[in-house]
Coordinates of C-alpha atoms in Angstrom, one line a residue:
X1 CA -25.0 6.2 13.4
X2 CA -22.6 5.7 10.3
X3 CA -22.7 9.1 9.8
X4 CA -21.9 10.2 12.8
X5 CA -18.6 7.6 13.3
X6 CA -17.7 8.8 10.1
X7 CA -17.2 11.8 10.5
X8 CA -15.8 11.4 14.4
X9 CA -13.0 9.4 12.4
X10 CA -12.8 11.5 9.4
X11 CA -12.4 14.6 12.3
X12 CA -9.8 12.6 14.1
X13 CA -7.7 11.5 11.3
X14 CA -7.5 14.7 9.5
X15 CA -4.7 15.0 7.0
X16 CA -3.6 11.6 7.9
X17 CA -6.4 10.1 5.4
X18 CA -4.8 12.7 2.5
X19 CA -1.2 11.6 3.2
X20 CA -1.7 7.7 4.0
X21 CA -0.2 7.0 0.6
X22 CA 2.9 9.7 0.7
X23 CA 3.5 8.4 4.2
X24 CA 4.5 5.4 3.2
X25 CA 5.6 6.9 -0.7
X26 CA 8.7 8.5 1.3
X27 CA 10.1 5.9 3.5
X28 CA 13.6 5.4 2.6
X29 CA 13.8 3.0 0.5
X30 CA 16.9 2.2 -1.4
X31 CA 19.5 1.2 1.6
X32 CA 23.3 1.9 1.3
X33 CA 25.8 -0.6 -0.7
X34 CA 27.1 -3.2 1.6
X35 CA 30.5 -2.4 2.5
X36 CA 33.1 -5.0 1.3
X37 CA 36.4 -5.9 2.7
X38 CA 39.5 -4.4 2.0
X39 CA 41.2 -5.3 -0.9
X40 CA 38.5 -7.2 -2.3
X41 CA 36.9 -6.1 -6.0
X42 CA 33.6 -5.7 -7.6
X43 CA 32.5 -8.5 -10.1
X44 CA 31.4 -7.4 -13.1
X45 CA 29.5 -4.1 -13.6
X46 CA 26.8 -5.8 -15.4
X47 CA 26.0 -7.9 -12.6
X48 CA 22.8 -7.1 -10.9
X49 CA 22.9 -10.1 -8.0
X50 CA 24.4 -8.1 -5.7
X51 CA 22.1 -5.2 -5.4
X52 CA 19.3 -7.1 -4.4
X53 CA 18.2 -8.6 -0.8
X54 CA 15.5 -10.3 -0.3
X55 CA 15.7 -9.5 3.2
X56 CA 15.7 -5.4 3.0
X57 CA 18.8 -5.5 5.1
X58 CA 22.1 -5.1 2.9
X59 CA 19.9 -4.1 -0.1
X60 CA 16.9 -3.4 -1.3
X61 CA 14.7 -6.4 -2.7
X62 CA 13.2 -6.3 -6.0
X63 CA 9.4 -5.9 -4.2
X64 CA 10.5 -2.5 -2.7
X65 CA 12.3 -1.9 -5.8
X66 CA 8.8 -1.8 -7.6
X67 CA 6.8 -0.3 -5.1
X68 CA 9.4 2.6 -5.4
X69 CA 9.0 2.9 -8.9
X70 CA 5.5 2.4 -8.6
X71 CA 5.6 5.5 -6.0
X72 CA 7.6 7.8 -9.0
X73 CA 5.0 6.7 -11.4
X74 CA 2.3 7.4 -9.4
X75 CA 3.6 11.0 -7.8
X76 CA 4.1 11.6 -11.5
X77 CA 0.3 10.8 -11.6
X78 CA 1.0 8.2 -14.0
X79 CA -1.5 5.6 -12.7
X80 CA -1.4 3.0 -15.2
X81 CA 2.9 3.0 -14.9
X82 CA 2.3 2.9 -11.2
X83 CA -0.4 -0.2 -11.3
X84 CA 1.8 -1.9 -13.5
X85 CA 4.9 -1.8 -11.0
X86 CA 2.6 -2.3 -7.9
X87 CA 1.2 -5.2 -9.9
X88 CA 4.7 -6.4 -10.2
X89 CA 5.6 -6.1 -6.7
X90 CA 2.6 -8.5 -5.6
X91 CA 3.6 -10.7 -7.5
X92 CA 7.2 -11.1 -6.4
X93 CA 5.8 -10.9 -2.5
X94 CA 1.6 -11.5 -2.6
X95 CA 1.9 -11.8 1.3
X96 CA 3.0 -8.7 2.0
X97 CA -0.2 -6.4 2.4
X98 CA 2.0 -3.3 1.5
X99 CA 1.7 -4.0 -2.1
X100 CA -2.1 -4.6 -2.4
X101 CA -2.6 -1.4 -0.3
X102 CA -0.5 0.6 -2.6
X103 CA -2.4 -1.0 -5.9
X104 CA -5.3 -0.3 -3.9
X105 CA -4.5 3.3 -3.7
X106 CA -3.7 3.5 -7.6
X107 CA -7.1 1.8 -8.2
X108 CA -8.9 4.2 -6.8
X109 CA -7.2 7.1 -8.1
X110 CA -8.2 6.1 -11.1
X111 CA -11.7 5.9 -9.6
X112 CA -11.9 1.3 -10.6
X113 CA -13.5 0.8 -7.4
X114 CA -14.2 -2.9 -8.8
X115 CA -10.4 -4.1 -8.8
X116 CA -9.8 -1.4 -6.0
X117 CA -12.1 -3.6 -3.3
X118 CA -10.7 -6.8 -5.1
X119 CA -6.8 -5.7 -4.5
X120 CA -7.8 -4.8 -0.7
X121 CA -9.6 -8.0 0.3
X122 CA -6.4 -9.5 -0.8
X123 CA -4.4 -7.2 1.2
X124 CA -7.0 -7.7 4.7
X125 CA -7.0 -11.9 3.7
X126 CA -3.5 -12.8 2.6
X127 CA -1.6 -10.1 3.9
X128 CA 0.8 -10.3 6.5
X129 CA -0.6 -8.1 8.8
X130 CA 2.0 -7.7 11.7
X131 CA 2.8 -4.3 11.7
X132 CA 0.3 -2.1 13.1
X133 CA 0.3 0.9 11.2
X134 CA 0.0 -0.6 7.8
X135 CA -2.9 -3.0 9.6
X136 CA -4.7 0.4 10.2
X137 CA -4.2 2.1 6.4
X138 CA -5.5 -1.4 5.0
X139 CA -8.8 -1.5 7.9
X140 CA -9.5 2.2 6.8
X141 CA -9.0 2.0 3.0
X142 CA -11.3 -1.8 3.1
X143 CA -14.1 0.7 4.7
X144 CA -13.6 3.4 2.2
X145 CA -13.9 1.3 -0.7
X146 CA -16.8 0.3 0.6
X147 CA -18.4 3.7 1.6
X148 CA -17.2 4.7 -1.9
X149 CA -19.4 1.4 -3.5
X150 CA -22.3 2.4 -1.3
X151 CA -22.5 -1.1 0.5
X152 CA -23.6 0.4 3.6
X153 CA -23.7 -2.8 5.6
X154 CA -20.3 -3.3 4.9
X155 CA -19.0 0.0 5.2
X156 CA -20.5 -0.1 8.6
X157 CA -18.6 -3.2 10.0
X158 CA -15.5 -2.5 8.2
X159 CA -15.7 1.0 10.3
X160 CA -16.0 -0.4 13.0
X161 CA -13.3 -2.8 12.7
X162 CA -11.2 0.3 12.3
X163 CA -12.4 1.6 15.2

């Protein structure tokens, strides 16, 4: 029975499971300066207060900042680099599920399928799961790591969660 919905979702999903992480790797991340008035100057180069919003709207916030690194690092296949920015961008934002699923993804790269489940359940718990697609990656990857750790029990009601 596992089998067999494995392997109808494994069919289904195709390249979609080999490309979950890039997917999300290449969204654009850095947004435009904001555009200031006329006749009004910069402060100081130095300054690094205005580059950053929270808010992801006029800027981009220091959590996306690290993820993007993160994504470099880990394109680079630099996995410990890349853990150690996603790391970073949990902590600046630990509700945001997109940072535990992209630590999750380093994890098991690096085949740590102990701090892999760990990073996950915190990503399916604590995350703010609101948008849809990312609430699919995260269902999928909790019932891979799983598979992976041969809880079968698990594996199966994680699957079918997905489902």
């Amino acid at each position: 029975m596992i089998r067999r919905l494995r392997t109808r979702l494994r069919k289904r999903l195709g390249l979609l499971v080999a490309l979950a992480v890039p997917t999300i790797v290449w969204i654009p991340l850095a947004a435009s300066e904001p555009k200031k008035p006329a006749g009004q100057t910069d402060k100081a180069a130095g300054d690094k207060s205005d580059k950053y919003d929270p808010e992801n709207i006029t800027g981009i916030s220091q959590f996306m900042e690290a993820i993007a690194k993160g994504n470099e690092r880990f394109a680079a296949k630099d996995f410990t680099a890349a853990i150690d920015l996603y790391k970073k961008a949990v902590q600046l934002s630990p509700k945001n599920a997109l940072g535990h699923y992209v630590l999750t993804e380093a994890y098991l790269s690096q085949n740590n399928l102990g701090e892999a489940e760990a990073s996950i359940k915190e990503a399916y718990e604590n995350g703010d799961m609101k948008n849809p697609v990312l609430r699919s990656r995260v269902l999928f990857l909790v019932a891979d790591v799983y598979e992976r750790q041969k809880k079968w029990e698990q594996a199966k009601t994680a699957w079918q969660a997905y489902a």
